[in-house]
CSV table of C-alpha atoms and ligand atoms in Angstrom, one decimal:
chain,number,residue,atom,x,y,z
A,19,UNK,CA,66.0,-1.7,23.1
A,20,UNK,CA,68.0,-5.0,23.4
A,21,UNK,CA,67.7,-7.3,26.4
A,22,UNK,CA,70.7,-9.5,27.0
A,23,UNK,CA,70.1,-12.9,28.5
A,24,UNK,CA,72.6,-13.3,31.3
A,25,UNK,CA,75.5,-15.6,30.5
A,26,UNK,CA,75.0,-15.3,26.8
A,27,UNK,CA,77.5,-12.9,25.5
A,28,UNK,CA,78.8,-14.4,22.3
A,29,UNK,CA,81.7,-16.2,24.0
A,30,UNK,CA,80.6,-19.7,23.2
A,31,UNK,CA,78.7,-20.1,26.4
A,32,UNK,CA,75.7,-22.3,27.1
A,33,UNK,CA,72.7,-21.3,29.1
A,34,UNK,CA,70.0,-23.7,30.2
A,35,UNK,CA,66.4,-22.5,30.3
A,36,UNK,CA,64.2,-24.5,32.5
A,37,UNK,CA,61.3,-24.7,30.1
A,38,UNK,CA,61.3,-23.4,26.6
A,39,UNK,CA,63.2,-21.6,23.8
A,40,UNK,CA,61.0,-19.8,21.3
A,41,UNK,CA,62.7,-19.0,18.0
A,42,UNK,CA,61.2,-16.0,16.2
A,43,UNK,CA,59.4,-13.0,17.6
A,44,UNK,CA,56.6,-12.5,15.1
A,45,UNK,CA,53.0,-12.7,16.2
A,46,UNK,CA,53.2,-16.5,16.7
A,47,UNK,CA,56.4,-16.6,18.7
A,48,UNK,CA,55.8,-13.4,20.8
A,49,UNK,CA,52.3,-14.4,21.7
A,50,UNK,CA,53.4,-17.9,22.7
A,51,UNK,CA,56.3,-16.5,24.8
A,52,UNK,CA,53.9,-14.1,26.5
A,53,UNK,CA,51.4,-16.9,27.4
A,54,UNK,CA,54.1,-19.3,28.7
A,55,UNK,CA,55.8,-16.6,30.8
A,56,UNK,CA,52.5,-15.4,32.1
A,57,UNK,CA,51.9,-18.9,33.3
A,58,UNK,CA,55.2,-18.9,35.2
A,59,UNK,CA,57.3,-20.8,32.7
A,60,UNK,CA,61.0,-20.0,32.2
A,61,UNK,CA,61.1,-18.9,28.5
A,62,UNK,CA,63.7,-17.3,26.2
A,63,UNK,CA,62.5,-15.7,23.0
A,64,UNK,CA,65.2,-15.2,20.3
A,65,UNK,CA,64.4,-12.6,17.6
A,66,UNK,CA,67.1,-11.9,15.0
A,67,UNK,CA,66.0,-8.3,14.3
A,68,UNK,CA,67.5,-5.9,16.8
A,69,UNK,CA,64.6,-3.5,16.7
A,70,UNK,CA,61.3,-2.4,14.9
A,71,UNK,CA,61.3,-3.6,11.3
A,72,UNK,CA,59.0,-3.9,8.3
A,73,UNK,CA,57.7,-7.2,6.9
A,74,UNK,CA,56.2,-8.2,3.6
A,75,UNK,CA,52.5,-8.3,4.6
A,76,UNK,CA,49.2,-6.8,3.6
A,77,UNK,CA,48.8,-5.6,7.3
A,78,UNK,CA,45.1,-6.5,7.2
A,79,UNK,CA,43.8,-7.7,10.6
A,80,UNK,CA,40.7,-9.9,10.5
A,81,UNK,CA,38.2,-10.3,13.2
A,82,UNK,CA,39.9,-13.5,14.5
A,83,UNK,CA,43.3,-11.8,14.7
A,84,UNK,CA,41.8,-8.9,16.6
A,85,UNK,CA,40.1,-11.3,19.0
A,86,UNK,CA,43.5,-12.9,19.8
A,87,UNK,CA,45.3,-9.5,20.0
A,88,UNK,CA,42.8,-8.3,22.5
A,89,UNK,CA,43.2,-11.5,24.6
A,90,UNK,CA,46.9,-10.8,24.7
A,91,UNK,CA,46.1,-7.3,26.0
A,92,UNK,CA,46.8,-5.4,22.7
A,93,UNK,CA,44.1,-3.0,21.5
A,94,UNK,CA,44.9,-2.3,17.9
A,95,UNK,CA,43.1,1.1,18.0
A,96,UNK,CA,45.5,2.3,20.7
A,97,UNK,CA,48.4,1.7,18.4
A,98,UNK,CA,46.8,3.8,15.7
A,99,UNK,CA,45.2,0.9,13.7
A,100,UNK,CA,42.7,2.0,11.1
A,101,UNK,CA,39.2,0.4,11.0
A,102,UNK,CA,38.3,-1.2,7.6
A,103,UNK,CA,34.7,-1.7,6.8
A,104,UNK,CA,34.6,-2.4,3.1
A,105,UNK,CA,36.4,-4.3,0.4
A,106,UNK,CA,36.6,-3.0,-3.2
A,107,UNK,CA,37.6,-5.4,-6.0
A,108,UNK,CA,38.8,-4.0,-9.2
A,109,UNK,CA,39.7,-5.8,-12.5
A,110,UNK,CA,40.7,-3.7,-15.5
A,111,UNK,CA,38.9,-0.7,-13.9
A,112,UNK,CA,35.6,-2.5,-13.4
A,113,UNK,CA,34.8,-2.3,-9.7
A,114,UNK,CA,32.6,-3.7,-7.1
A,115,UNK,CA,32.4,-2.7,-3.4
A,116,UNK,CA,31.0,-4.8,-0.6
A,117,UNK,CA,30.8,-4.4,3.1
A,118,UNK,CA,33.1,-6.8,5.1
A,119,UNK,CA,31.2,-9.3,7.2
A,120,UNK,CA,33.2,-7.9,10.2
A,121,UNK,CA,35.1,-4.8,11.1
A,122,UNK,CA,38.8,-5.3,10.3
A,123,UNK,CA,41.8,-3.1,11.2
A,124,UNK,CA,45.0,-2.4,9.4
A,125,UNK,CA,48.2,-1.7,11.3
A,126,UNK,CA,51.9,-1.8,10.2
A,127,UNK,CA,53.8,-4.9,11.2
A,128,UNK,CA,56.6,-2.6,12.4
A,129,UNK,CA,54.2,-1.3,15.2
A,130,UNK,CA,52.3,-4.5,15.9
A,131,UNK,CA,55.1,-7.0,16.2
A,132,UNK,CA,57.1,-4.7,18.4
A,133,UNK,CA,54.1,-4.3,20.7
A,134,UNK,CA,53.7,-8.0,21.0
A,135,UNK,CA,57.4,-8.5,21.9
A,136,UNK,CA,56.9,-5.9,24.6
A,137,UNK,CA,53.9,-7.8,26.0
A,138,UNK,CA,56.0,-11.0,26.1
A,139,UNK,CA,58.8,-9.1,27.9
A,140,UNK,CA,56.2,-7.6,30.3
A,141,UNK,CA,54.8,-11.1,31.1
A,142,UNK,CA,58.3,-12.2,32.2
A,143,UNK,CA,59.8,-13.8,29.1
A,144,UNK,CA,63.5,-13.2,28.5
A,145,UNK,CA,64.0,-11.6,25.2
A,146,UNK,CA,67.2,-11.9,23.1
A,147,UNK,CA,67.2,-9.5,20.2
A,148,UNK,CA,69.6,-9.0,17.2
A,149,UNK,CA,70.9,-12.6,17.2
A,150,UNK,CA,69.6,-15.5,15.2
A,151,UNK,CA,69.3,-19.2,15.8
A,152,UNK,CA,71.5,-21.1,13.3
A,153,UNK,CA,70.8,-24.6,14.3
A,154,UNK,CA,68.4,-26.6,16.5
A,155,UNK,CA,68.8,-30.1,17.6
A,156,UNK,CA,67.5,-32.5,20.2
A,157,UNK,CA,70.0,-34.5,22.3
A,158,UNK,CA,69.6,-36.3,25.6
A,159,UNK,CA,66.1,-35.1,26.3
A,160,UNK,CA,67.0,-31.4,25.7
A,161,UNK,CA,66.8,-29.1,22.7
A,162,UNK,CA,69.8,-27.1,21.9
A,163,UNK,CA,69.6,-23.9,19.9
A,164,UNK,CA,72.9,-22.7,18.5
A,165,UNK,CA,73.1,-18.9,18.0
A,166,UNK,CA,75.0,-17.0,15.3
A,167,UNK,CA,77.8,-16.0,17.7
A,168,UNK,CA,78.5,-19.5,19.0
A,169,UNK,CA,76.4,-19.3,22.2
A,170,UNK,CA,73.9,-22.0,22.9
A,171,UNK,CA,70.5,-22.2,24.7
A,172,UNK,CA,69.4,-25.6,26.1
A,173,UNK,CA,65.7,-26.1,26.9
A,174,UNK,CA,63.2,-28.8,27.7
A,175,UNK,CA,61.0,-27.8,24.7
A,176,UNK,CA,61.6,-25.8,21.4
A,177,UNK,CA,59.1,-23.8,19.6
A,178,UNK,CA,59.9,-22.8,16.0
A,179,UNK,CA,58.2,-19.6,14.9
A,180,UNK,CA,60.6,-18.3,12.3
A,181,UNK,CA,57.8,-17.4,9.9
A,182,UNK,CA,58.8,-17.2,6.2
A,183,UNK,CA,62.4,-18.2,7.0
A,184,UNK,CA,63.3,-21.8,7.5
A,185,UNK,CA,65.9,-22.8,10.1
A,186,UNK,CA,68.8,-24.7,8.6
A,187,UNK,CA,67.9,-28.4,8.6
A,188,UNK,CA,64.2,-27.6,9.3
A,189,UNK,CA,63.0,-26.8,5.8
A,190,UNK,CA,59.3,-26.9,5.2
A,191,UNK,CA,57.8,-29.0,2.4
A,192,UNK,CA,57.1,-26.9,-0.8
A,193,UNK,CA,53.3,-26.4,-0.4
A,194,UNK,CA,50.9,-26.5,-3.4
A,195,UNK,CA,51.3,-23.0,-4.8
A,196,UNK,CA,54.9,-21.8,-4.7
A,197,UNK,CA,55.4,-19.8,-7.8
A,198,UNK,CA,54.4,-16.4,-6.3
A,199,UNK,CA,56.6,-13.5,-5.3
A,200,UNK,CA,55.3,-11.1,-2.6
A,201,UNK,CA,56.2,-7.4,-2.6
A,202,UNK,CA,55.3,-4.6,-0.3
A,203,UNK,CA,55.8,-0.8,-0.1
A,204,UNK,CA,54.4,1.9,2.2
A,205,UNK,CA,53.3,5.1,0.4
A,206,UNK,CA,51.7,8.4,1.0
A,207,UNK,CA,48.8,9.0,-1.4
A,208,UNK,CA,47.7,12.4,-2.7
A,209,UNK,CA,45.1,13.9,-0.3
A,210,UNK,CA,42.1,13.2,-2.5
A,211,UNK,CA,43.0,9.6,-3.1
A,212,UNK,CA,43.7,9.0,0.5
A,213,UNK,CA,40.3,10.4,1.4
A,214,UNK,CA,38.6,8.0,-1.1
A,215,UNK,CA,40.5,5.0,0.3
A,216,UNK,CA,39.4,5.7,3.9
A,217,UNK,CA,37.8,2.7,5.6
A,218,UNK,CA,38.5,0.4,2.6
A,219,UNK,CA,40.8,-2.3,1.4
A,220,UNK,CA,41.0,-2.3,-2.4
A,221,UNK,CA,42.0,-5.4,-4.3
A,222,UNK,CA,43.3,-5.1,-7.8
A,223,UNK,CA,43.4,-8.2,-10.1
A,224,UNK,CA,45.9,-7.8,-12.8
A,225,UNK,CA,47.5,-10.2,-15.3
A,226,UNK,CA,49.6,-12.7,-13.3
A,227,UNK,CA,48.8,-11.4,-9.9
A,228,UNK,CA,46.7,-9.4,-7.4
A,229,UNK,CA,47.4,-6.4,-5.2
A,230,UNK,CA,46.0,-4.9,-2.0
A,231,UNK,CA,45.9,-1.3,-1.1
A,232,UNK,CA,44.8,-0.1,2.4
A,233,UNK,CA,45.3,2.8,4.8
A,234,UNK,CA,47.5,2.1,7.8
A,235,UNK,CA,48.3,4.3,10.8
A,236,UNK,CA,49.7,7.9,10.6
A,237,UNK,CA,48.1,8.7,7.2
A,238,UNK,CA,50.2,6.0,5.4
A,239,UNK,CA,49.0,3.4,2.9
A,240,UNK,CA,50.3,-0.1,2.4
A,241,UNK,CA,50.6,-1.5,-1.1
A,242,UNK,CA,51.2,-5.2,-1.1
A,243,UNK,CA,51.0,-7.7,-3.9
A,244,UNK,CA,51.6,-11.2,-5.2
A,245,UNK,CA,52.8,-11.8,-8.7
A,246,UNK,CA,53.6,-15.0,-10.6
A,247,UNK,CA,57.4,-15.5,-11.0
A,248,UNK,CA,57.1,-16.0,-14.8
A,249,UNK,CA,55.1,-12.7,-15.2
A,250,UNK,CA,57.7,-10.8,-13.0
A,251,UNK,CA,60.5,-12.3,-15.0
A,252,UNK,CA,58.9,-11.2,-18.3
A,253,UNK,CA,58.8,-7.6,-17.1
A,254,UNK,CA,62.5,-7.7,-16.1
A,255,UNK,CA,61.9,-8.1,-12.4
A,256,UNK,CA,61.6,-4.4,-11.9
A,257,UNK,CA,59.2,-2.6,-9.5
A,258,UNK,CA,58.5,0.4,-11.8
A,259,UNK,CA,57.7,-2.0,-14.7
A,260,UNK,CA,55.3,-3.9,-12.4
A,261,UNK,CA,53.6,-0.6,-11.3
A,262,UNK,CA,53.3,0.3,-15.0
A,263,UNK,CA,51.8,-3.1,-15.8
A,264,UNK,CA,49.0,-2.7,-13.2
A,265,UNK,CA,48.4,1.0,-14.1
A,266,UNK,CA,48.0,0.3,-17.8
A,267,UNK,CA,45.7,-2.6,-17.1
A,268,UNK,CA,43.6,-0.8,-14.4
A,269,UNK,CA,42.8,3.0,-14.7
A,270,UNK,CA,41.5,3.0,-11.1
A,271,UNK,CA,44.9,1.8,-9.8
A,272,UNK,CA,46.6,4.5,-12.0
A,273,UNK,CA,44.4,7.2,-10.4
A,274,UNK,CA,45.3,6.0,-6.9
A,275,UNK,CA,49.0,6.2,-7.8
A,276,UNK,CA,48.8,9.8,-9.1
A,277,UNK,CA,51.0,11.9,-6.8
A,278,UNK,CA,51.7,9.0,-4.5
A,279,UNK,CA,55.1,9.2,-2.7
A,280,UNK,CA,56.9,5.9,-1.8
A,281,UNK,CA,58.3,5.9,1.8
A,282,UNK,CA,61.3,3.7,1.0
A,283,UNK,CA,63.6,3.4,-2.0
A,284,UNK,CA,62.4,0.0,-3.0
A,285,UNK,CA,59.8,-2.5,-1.9
A,286,UNK,CA,60.5,-5.4,0.4
A,287,UNK,CA,60.2,-8.8,-1.4
A,288,UNK,CA,59.8,-12.4,-0.6
A,289,UNK,CA,59.9,-15.5,-2.8
A,290,UNK,CA,59.4,-19.3,-2.5
A,291,UNK,CA,56.4,-19.1,-0.2
A,292,UNK,CA,55.0,-22.6,0.3
A,293,UNK,CA,51.3,-21.6,0.1
A,294,UNK,CA,48.9,-24.4,0.9
A,295,UNK,CA,51.2,-26.1,3.4
A,296,UNK,CA,49.7,-27.5,6.6
A,297,UNK,CA,52.4,-29.2,8.6
A,298,UNK,CA,52.1,-33.0,9.3
A,299,UNK,CA,55.4,-33.9,10.8
A,300,UNK,CA,55.3,-35.2,14.3
A,301,UNK,CA,58.9,-35.1,15.4
A,302,UNK,CA,58.7,-33.5,18.9
A,303,UNK,CA,59.2,-30.0,17.7
A,304,UNK,CA,56.4,-27.4,18.1
A,305,UNK,CA,55.9,-25.4,14.9
A,306,UNK,CA,53.8,-22.3,15.0
A,307,UNK,CA,52.5,-19.7,12.5
A,308,UNK,CA,53.9,-19.8,9.0
A,309,UNK,CA,56.1,-22.7,10.0
A,310,UNK,CA,52.9,-24.7,10.6
A,311,UNK,CA,50.5,-23.5,7.9
A,312,UNK,CA,50.8,-21.0,5.1
A,313,UNK,CA,47.6,-19.5,3.7
A,314,UNK,CA,47.7,-17.5,0.5
A,315,UNK,CA,47.8,-13.8,1.3
A,316,UNK,CA,44.5,-11.8,0.7
A,317,UNK,CA,42.7,-15.1,0.1
A,318,UNK,CA,43.2,-15.7,3.8
A,319,UNK,CA,44.8,-14.1,6.9
A,320,UNK,CA,48.1,-15.6,8.1
A,321,UNK,CA,48.3,-13.5,11.2
A,322,UNK,CA,45.1,-14.9,12.6
A,323,UNK,CA,46.6,-18.4,12.0
A,324,UNK,CA,49.8,-17.4,13.7
A,325,UNK,CA,47.9,-16.1,16.7
A,326,UNK,CA,45.6,-19.1,16.8
A,327,UNK,CA,48.6,-21.5,16.7
A,328,UNK,CA,50.2,-19.7,19.6
A,329,UNK,CA,47.1,-19.8,21.7
A,330,UNK,CA,46.5,-23.5,20.9
A,331,UNK,CA,50.2,-24.4,21.6
A,332,UNK,CA,50.1,-22.5,24.9
A,333,UNK,CA,47.0,-24.3,25.9
A,334,UNK,CA,48.2,-27.7,24.9
A,335,UNK,CA,51.7,-27.2,26.5
A,336,UNK,CA,50.3,-25.9,29.8
A,337,UNK,CA,47.9,-28.8,30.0
A,338,UNK,CA,50.7,-31.3,29.6
A,339,UNK,CA,50.0,-32.0,25.9
A,340,UNK,CA,52.7,-33.1,23.4
A,341,UNK,CA,53.9,-31.4,20.3
A,342,UNK,CA,52.4,-34.2,18.2
A,343,UNK,CA,48.9,-33.7,19.8
A,344,UNK,CA,49.2,-30.0,19.1
A,345,UNK,CA,50.3,-30.6,15.5
A,346,UNK,CA,47.3,-32.9,14.9
A,347,UNK,CA,44.8,-30.5,16.5
A,348,UNK,CA,46.1,-27.5,14.5
A,349,UNK,CA,46.0,-29.4,11.3
A,350,UNK,CA,42.4,-30.3,12.0
A,351,UNK,CA,41.5,-26.7,12.7
A,352,UNK,CA,43.2,-25.3,9.6
A,353,UNK,CA,43.3,-27.8,6.7
A,354,UNK,CA,39.9,-26.9,5.2
A,355,UNK,CA,40.5,-23.1,5.4
A,356,UNK,CA,44.0,-23.3,3.9
A,357,UNK,CA,42.7,-25.7,1.2
A,358,UNK,CA,39.9,-23.3,0.2
A,359,UNK,CA,42.1,-20.2,0.3
A,360,UNK,CA,44.8,-21.9,-1.9
A,361,UNK,CA,42.2,-22.9,-4.5
A,362,UNK,CA,41.0,-19.3,-4.5
A,363,UNK,CA,44.5,-18.0,-4.9
A,364,UNK,CA,45.2,-20.3,-7.9
A,365,UNK,CA,42.1,-18.7,-9.5
A,366,UNK,CA,43.1,-15.2,-8.6
A,367,UNK,CA,46.3,-15.4,-10.8
A,368,UNK,CA,44.6,-17.0,-13.9
A,369,UNK,CA,43.4,-14.5,-16.4
A,370,UNK,CA,40.2,-16.3,-17.3
A,371,UNK,CA,39.3,-17.2,-13.8
A,372,UNK,CA,40.0,-13.5,-12.7
A,373,UNK,CA,37.5,-12.3,-15.3
A,374,UNK,CA,34.9,-14.8,-14.1
A,375,UNK,CA,35.5,-14.0,-10.4
A,376,UNK,CA,35.2,-10.2,-11.1
A,377,UNK,CA,32.0,-10.7,-13.1
A,378,UNK,CA,30.5,-12.9,-10.4
A,379,UNK,CA,31.4,-10.4,-7.7
A,380,UNK,CA,29.7,-7.6,-9.7
A,381,UNK,CA,26.5,-9.6,-10.2
A,382,UNK,CA,26.5,-10.9,-6.7
A,383,UNK,CA,28.6,-8.7,-4.4
A,384,UNK,CA,27.5,-10.6,-1.2
A,385,UNK,CA,29.7,-13.5,-2.6
A,386,UNK,CA,32.7,-11.6,-1.4
A,387,UNK,CA,31.5,-11.8,2.1
A,388,UNK,CA,30.9,-15.5,1.8
A,389,UNK,CA,34.3,-16.1,0.4
A,390,UNK,CA,35.9,-14.1,3.2
A,391,UNK,CA,34.0,-16.2,5.8
A,392,UNK,CA,35.0,-19.6,4.1
A,393,UNK,CA,38.7,-18.7,4.2
A,394,UNK,CA,38.8,-17.7,7.9
A,395,UNK,CA,39.5,-19.8,11.0
A,396,UNK,CA,36.1,-21.3,11.7
A,397,UNK,CA,34.3,-20.2,14.9
A,398,UNK,CA,34.2,-23.7,16.3
A,399,UNK,CA,38.1,-23.8,16.4
A,400,UNK,CA,38.1,-20.5,18.3
A,401,UNK,CA,35.4,-21.7,20.8
A,402,UNK,CA,37.0,-25.0,21.7
A,403,UNK,CA,40.3,-23.6,23.1
A,404,UNK,CA,40.3,-25.0,26.7
A,405,UNK,CA,41.7,-21.9,28.4
A,406,UNK,CA,41.9,-18.3,27.1
A,407,UNK,CA,45.1,-16.4,27.3
A,408,UNK,CA,44.2,-14.0,30.1
A,409,UNK,CA,43.1,-16.9,32.3
A,410,UNK,CA,46.5,-18.3,32.1
A,411,UNK,CA,47.9,-15.0,33.1
A,412,UNK,CA,45.7,-14.9,36.2
A,413,UNK,CA,46.3,-18.5,37.1
A,414,UNK,CA,50.0,-18.1,37.9
A,415,UNK,CA,51.6,-14.9,39.1
A,416,UNK,CA,54.7,-13.9,37.1
A,417,UNK,CA,58.0,-13.6,38.8
A,418,UNK,CA,59.9,-10.7,37.2
A,419,UNK,CA,63.0,-11.9,35.3
A,420,UNK,CA,66.4,-10.2,35.8
A,421,UNK,CA,67.8,-8.6,32.7
A,422,UNK,CA,71.4,-7.5,32.2
A,423,UNK,CA,72.0,-3.8,31.4
B,25,LIG,C1,52.5,-10.8,0.4
B,25,LIG,C2,52.0,-11.2,1.8
B,25,LIG,C3,50.9,-10.5,2.3
B,25,LIG,C4,50.3,-10.9,3.5
B,25,LIG,N1,49.2,-10.2,3.9
B,25,LIG,C5,48.6,-10.5,5.1
B,25,LIG,C6,47.5,-9.8,5.6
B,25,LIG,O1,47.1,-8.8,5.1
B,25,LIG,N2,46.9,-10.3,6.8
B,25,LIG,C7,47.4,-11.4,7.4
B,25,LIG,O2,46.8,-11.7,8.4
B,25,LIG,N3,48.5,-12.0,7.0
B,25,LIG,C8,49.1,-11.7,5.9
B,25,LIG,N4,50.2,-12.3,5.4
B,25,LIG,C9,50.7,-13.5,6.2
B,25,LIG,C10,51.5,-13.0,7.5
B,25,LIG,O3,52.4,-12.1,7.1
B,25,LIG,C11,52.1,-14.2,8.1
B,25,LIG,O4,51.2,-15.3,8.1
B,25,LIG,C12,52.5,-13.9,9.6
B,25,LIG,O5,53.5,-12.9,9.6
B,25,LIG,C13,53.1,-15.2,10.2
B,25,LIG,O6,53.5,-14.9,11.5
B,25,LIG,P1,54.7,-15.7,12.2
B,25,LIG,O7,54.9,-15.2,13.6
B,25,LIG,O8,54.6,-17.1,11.9
B,25,LIG,O9,56.0,-15.3,11.3
B,25,LIG,P2,56.7,-13.9,11.0
B,25,LIG,O10,55.8,-12.7,11.2
B,25,LIG,O11,57.4,-14.0,9.7
B,25,LIG,O12,57.8,-13.7,12.2
B,25,LIG,C14,58.9,-14.6,12.2
B,25,LIG,C15,60.0,-13.9,13.0
B,25,LIG,O13,61.1,-14.8,13.2
B,25,LIG,C16,62.3,-14.1,13.1
B,25,LIG,N5,63.3,-15.1,12.6
B,25,LIG,C17,63.4,-15.7,11.4
B,25,LIG,N6,64.5,-16.6,11.4
B,25,LIG,C18,65.0,-16.5,12.7
B,25,LIG,C19,66.1,-17.1,13.3
B,25,LIG,N7,66.9,-18.0,12.6
B,25,LIG,N8,66.5,-16.8,14.6
B,25,LIG,C20,65.7,-15.8,15.3
B,25,LIG,N9,64.7,-15.2,14.7
B,25,LIG,C21,64.3,-15.5,13.4
B,25,LIG,C22,62.0,-13.1,12.0
B,25,LIG,O14,62.9,-12.0,12.1
B,25,LIG,C23,60.6,-12.7,12.3
B,25,LIG,O15,60.4,-11.6,13.2
B,25,LIG,C24,50.8,-11.9,4.2
B,25,LIG,C25,52.0,-12.6,3.8
B,25,LIG,C26,52.6,-12.2,2.6
B,25,LIG,C27,53.8,-12.9,2.1
């Protein structure tokens, strides 16, 4: 379903939005657009994908992410999300299982992101789908977003939430770990294997990388992994060769893959991820989610950061705060967590450190829970948000926005 914003029809027209243009409809952008629209602000959200789509992601929702989703009115269980109670770490077939310190969920991004965009629409945000922002600049006190078809949107404030993809002229610094490639594929496991995986996320440490396997909605399973570029190059950059590498190294992974059916021809992939980045630039632009901080996958949870950044930005903005104040506050909330997760991720792709971590986890399984706690958004950051999202919704009634057919 595509909503057209009136007066924007690819004919080089300009439209002025009273308050904000939000670029990118992932969890960060959609949640922010929902909160601002719910508070009565005039907001346009631009999302380049025209409809539901998959993303490279482990699809693991931590307690903090669930907290924010519920504040936005989204109950993951109602979308079919699967509860996850245990983590199982395997290295070369040697395994250790440990209860998670919280109940997590897993849910496909295809479903979750779409539901968040619908919530933004329901709150009164104008949604522009299937068109991308090609340029963003500030001139005469206004931000101008230039769309791929020549139209432009002018707004008082601009929020960049384009996730893994940088806007032209708005490239992020490289981060401290940027030699990893992310890959993801949905599968259907053989019945016995699926039954064994129920309620669990399994992590596999293998030479040059680590993989996560977990059940998602509708009986499907998500396999998502990170591998060092040099290792991937050595095996010819081929997905079957990568699966072979992990299966030969880890008989437990090989067992899981017996009879597994991939649900697309090839995996989705992403490279040049600036892991470890926490944005410092204070140039008047509001950067959210992966544009503000990039935490290594599995070692930390990027979706909770995306949702936290949206809640914090909405609070700051609605209380008259500036983009610079928001950037400082977010950096303060996230620097420690991102630093610890990046250190852990460096260790997770080193052969000797992998062996030491796996041995440590077998001798002291509770350490897995401690590590998971140290790489999450700290409770103090969640508690100190001045206003929760639903309060903003109650505070200002939303006027329905007209949408073109
Ligand atoms: C391998 C891997 C595994 C991961 N696993 C997990 C996990 O298990 N749990 C977890 O919490 N996090 C995980 N993450 C991190 C998580 O995916 C991100 O942190 C999260 O998606 C960030 O949300 P976002 O809203 O900032 O960006 P995104 O979700 O990337 O959304 C950005 C949106 O902007 C749109 N867009 C981009 N450019 C433009 C443009 N020019 N104009 C208009 N729209 C545009 C895109 O289409 C996209 O929908 C993982 C990441 C990777 C790489």
